[in-house]
């Protein structure tokens, strides 16, 4: 899955090339719908109050219903981001998770079932916050990084899943000027 792109046209170009993209607004979904000719999966990002990319929560139900009605669009996933670094932030994030759960319920009441839903990330998981989603994004934890700035949390020590990557070079080729190798 690709996260944010430069804009609707770039997102549509990647979707047409077979990538599963993310749309942050109705314009991105419309651009994909206009560009593709077969059912195309996309994820929808919702802004639950952090103020970054995504459809604002207050508009999300209406906009997502419009996206679902577009030709060739299949909403394969719905996700958000509710980061925090301390206990006060955890309280805020807990409220945002509940609001996201409510959005999913509202969509279900309108007959829209999204296969993959995700609101929790490393901080939510380590702080013991819960939601009704079926996926978790554990980016920080995978890299062995704590998402917290404070010692408020009794989180387990984290270690990166990968410390070193080694490989063997298997081929070096030289191509002279005018060869048939295209350089982009």
Coordinates of C-alpha atoms in Angstrom, one line a residue:
X1 CA 0.0 0.0 0.0
X2 CA 1.2 3.5 -0.8
X3 CA 0.6 6.3 1.6
X4 CA 0.2 9.9 0.4
X5 CA 1.3 11.0 -3.0
X6 CA 1.9 14.5 -4.5
X7 CA -1.7 15.0 -5.5
X8 CA -4.8 13.4 -7.1
X9 CA -3.3 13.0 -10.6
X10 CA -0.1 11.3 -9.3
X11 CA -2.3 9.0 -7.1
X12 CA -4.4 8.1 -10.1
X13 CA -1.3 7.3 -12.2
X14 CA 0.0 5.0 -9.5
X15 CA -3.4 3.3 -9.1
X16 CA -3.6 2.8 -12.9
X17 CA -0.2 1.1 -12.7
X18 CA -1.5 -1.4 -10.3
X19 CA -0.5 0.0 -6.9
X20 CA -2.9 0.1 -4.0
X21 CA -2.9 3.8 -3.1
X22 CA -4.3 6.0 -0.3
X23 CA -6.7 8.8 -0.9
X24 CA -6.9 11.7 1.5
X25 CA -9.9 13.4 -0.1
X26 CA -12.7 13.0 -2.6
X27 CA -10.6 14.6 -5.4
X28 CA -8.1 11.8 -5.2
X29 CA -10.8 9.1 -5.4
X30 CA -12.4 10.9 -8.3
X31 CA -9.1 11.1 -10.1
X32 CA -8.6 7.3 -9.7
X33 CA -12.1 6.6 -10.8
X34 CA -11.6 8.6 -14.0
X35 CA -8.3 7.0 -14.8
X36 CA -8.9 3.3 -14.3
X37 CA -11.2 0.9 -16.2
X38 CA -11.5 -2.0 -13.7
X39 CA -12.3 -2.3 -10.0
X40 CA -9.3 -0.7 -8.2
X41 CA -8.6 -1.0 -4.5
X42 CA -7.7 2.0 -2.5
X43 CA -7.3 2.9 1.1
X44 CA -8.9 6.0 2.7
X45 CA -7.1 8.1 5.3
X46 CA -9.2 9.9 7.9
X47 CA -7.9 12.7 10.1
X48 CA -9.3 12.1 13.6
X49 CA -7.9 15.4 14.9
X50 CA -4.1 15.4 14.5
X51 CA -4.4 17.9 11.7
X52 CA -2.4 16.2 9.0
X53 CA -3.4 14.4 5.9
X54 CA -6.8 12.7 5.7
X55 CA -10.5 13.4 5.4
X56 CA -11.6 15.4 8.5
X57 CA -13.5 13.1 10.8
X58 CA -16.6 15.4 10.8
X59 CA -16.8 14.9 7.0
X60 CA -15.6 11.4 6.7
X61 CA -18.9 9.4 6.6
X62 CA -20.3 11.6 3.9
X63 CA -17.1 11.7 1.8
X64 CA -16.5 7.9 2.1
X65 CA -20.1 7.2 1.0
X66 CA -19.4 9.3 -2.1
X67 CA -16.1 7.5 -2.7
X68 CA -17.8 4.1 -2.5
X69 CA -20.3 5.2 -5.1
X70 CA -17.6 6.1 -7.6
X71 CA -17.2 3.7 -10.6
X72 CA -14.2 1.3 -10.3
X73 CA -13.3 2.2 -6.7
X74 CA -13.1 -0.4 -4.0
X75 CA -12.4 0.9 -0.6
X76 CA -10.0 -1.9 0.7
X77 CA -9.0 -0.1 3.9
X78 CA -9.7 2.7 6.2
X79 CA -7.1 4.1 8.6
X80 CA -6.0 7.0 10.7
X81 CA -3.2 8.2 13.0
X82 CA -3.6 9.3 16.6
X83 CA 0.0 9.7 17.9
X84 CA 0.9 10.8 21.4
X85 CA 3.9 11.0 23.7
X86 CA 2.5 11.2 27.3
X87 CA -0.5 10.3 29.5
X88 CA -2.5 13.4 28.4
X89 CA -1.9 12.4 24.8
X90 CA -3.0 8.8 25.5
X91 CA -6.3 10.1 26.9
X92 CA -6.8 12.2 23.7
X93 CA -5.8 9.2 21.5
X94 CA -8.3 7.0 23.4
X95 CA -11.1 9.4 22.5
X96 CA -9.9 9.5 18.9
X97 CA -9.9 5.7 18.7
X98 CA -13.5 5.7 19.9
X99 CA -14.5 8.3 17.4
X100 CA -12.9 6.2 14.6
X101 CA -14.8 3.1 15.8
X102 CA -18.0 5.2 15.6
X103 CA -17.2 6.2 12.0
X104 CA -16.8 2.5 11.1
X105 CA -20.1 1.7 12.8
X106 CA -21.8 4.6 11.0
X107 CA -20.5 3.3 7.6
X108 CA -21.7 -0.2 8.5
X109 CA -25.2 1.3 9.2
X110 CA -25.1 2.7 5.6
X111 CA -24.1 -0.8 4.2
X112 CA -20.4 -0.1 3.9
X113 CA -18.1 -2.7 5.2
X114 CA -14.4 -2.0 4.9
X115 CA -12.2 -5.1 4.9
X116 CA -9.2 -3.5 6.7
X117 CA -9.4 -0.9 9.4
X118 CA -6.6 0.5 11.4
X119 CA -6.3 3.2 14.1
X120 CA -3.8 1.9 16.6
X121 CA -0.1 2.3 16.2
X122 CA 2.9 1.5 18.5
X123 CA 2.0 4.1 21.2
X124 CA -1.6 2.8 21.4
X125 CA -0.5 -0.8 21.6
X126 CA 2.2 -0.1 24.3
X127 CA -0.2 2.1 26.3
X128 CA -2.9 -0.6 26.3
X129 CA -5.4 1.4 24.3
X130 CA -8.0 -0.6 22.4
X131 CA -10.2 -0.2 19.4
X132 CA -12.5 -2.3 17.2
X133 CA -10.2 -2.3 14.2
X134 CA -8.6 -5.4 12.7
X135 CA -5.1 -4.1 12.0
X136 CA -2.3 -2.3 13.9
X137 CA 0.6 -0.2 12.5
X138 CA 3.6 -0.9 14.7
X139 CA 6.2 1.2 13.0
X140 CA 8.1 2.7 15.9
X141 CA 8.1 -0.6 17.9
X142 CA 9.5 -2.5 14.9
X143 CA 12.5 -0.1 14.7
X144 CA 13.0 -0.4 18.5
X145 CA 12.0 3.2 19.1
X146 CA 9.7 4.3 21.9
X147 CA 6.9 6.6 20.7
X148 CA 6.9 8.2 24.2
X149 CA 8.7 11.3 25.4
X150 CA 7.9 10.6 29.0
X151 CA 8.6 8.0 31.5
X152 CA 4.9 7.9 32.3
X153 CA 4.5 4.6 30.5
X154 CA 5.8 1.3 31.8
X155 CA 6.5 0.0 28.3
X156 CA 8.7 -3.0 27.8
X157 CA 12.2 -2.4 26.4
X158 CA 12.1 -2.4 22.6
X159 CA 14.7 -3.8 20.2
X160 CA 14.7 -3.3 16.5
X161 CA 13.6 -6.4 14.4
X162 CA 16.7 -5.8 12.2
X163 CA 20.1 -4.6 13.3
X164 CA 22.2 -5.3 10.3
X165 CA 21.6 -6.2 6.7
X166 CA 24.4 -7.7 4.6
X167 CA 24.3 -8.8 1.1
X168 CA 26.7 -10.0 -1.7
X169 CA 27.1 -8.0 -4.9
X170 CA 26.3 -10.5 -7.6
X171 CA 26.8 -8.4 -10.8
X172 CA 28.3 -5.2 -12.1
X173 CA 27.7 -4.2 -15.7
X174 CA 29.0 -1.4 -17.8
X175 CA 26.9 0.0 -20.6
X176 CA 28.5 2.4 -23.0
X177 CA 27.0 5.5 -24.4
X178 CA 24.3 4.7 -27.0
X179 CA 23.6 1.2 -25.5
X180 CA 20.0 -0.1 -25.5
X181 CA 19.7 0.5 -21.7
X182 CA 17.3 3.3 -21.0
X183 CA 18.2 5.4 -18.0
X184 CA 15.2 7.1 -16.4

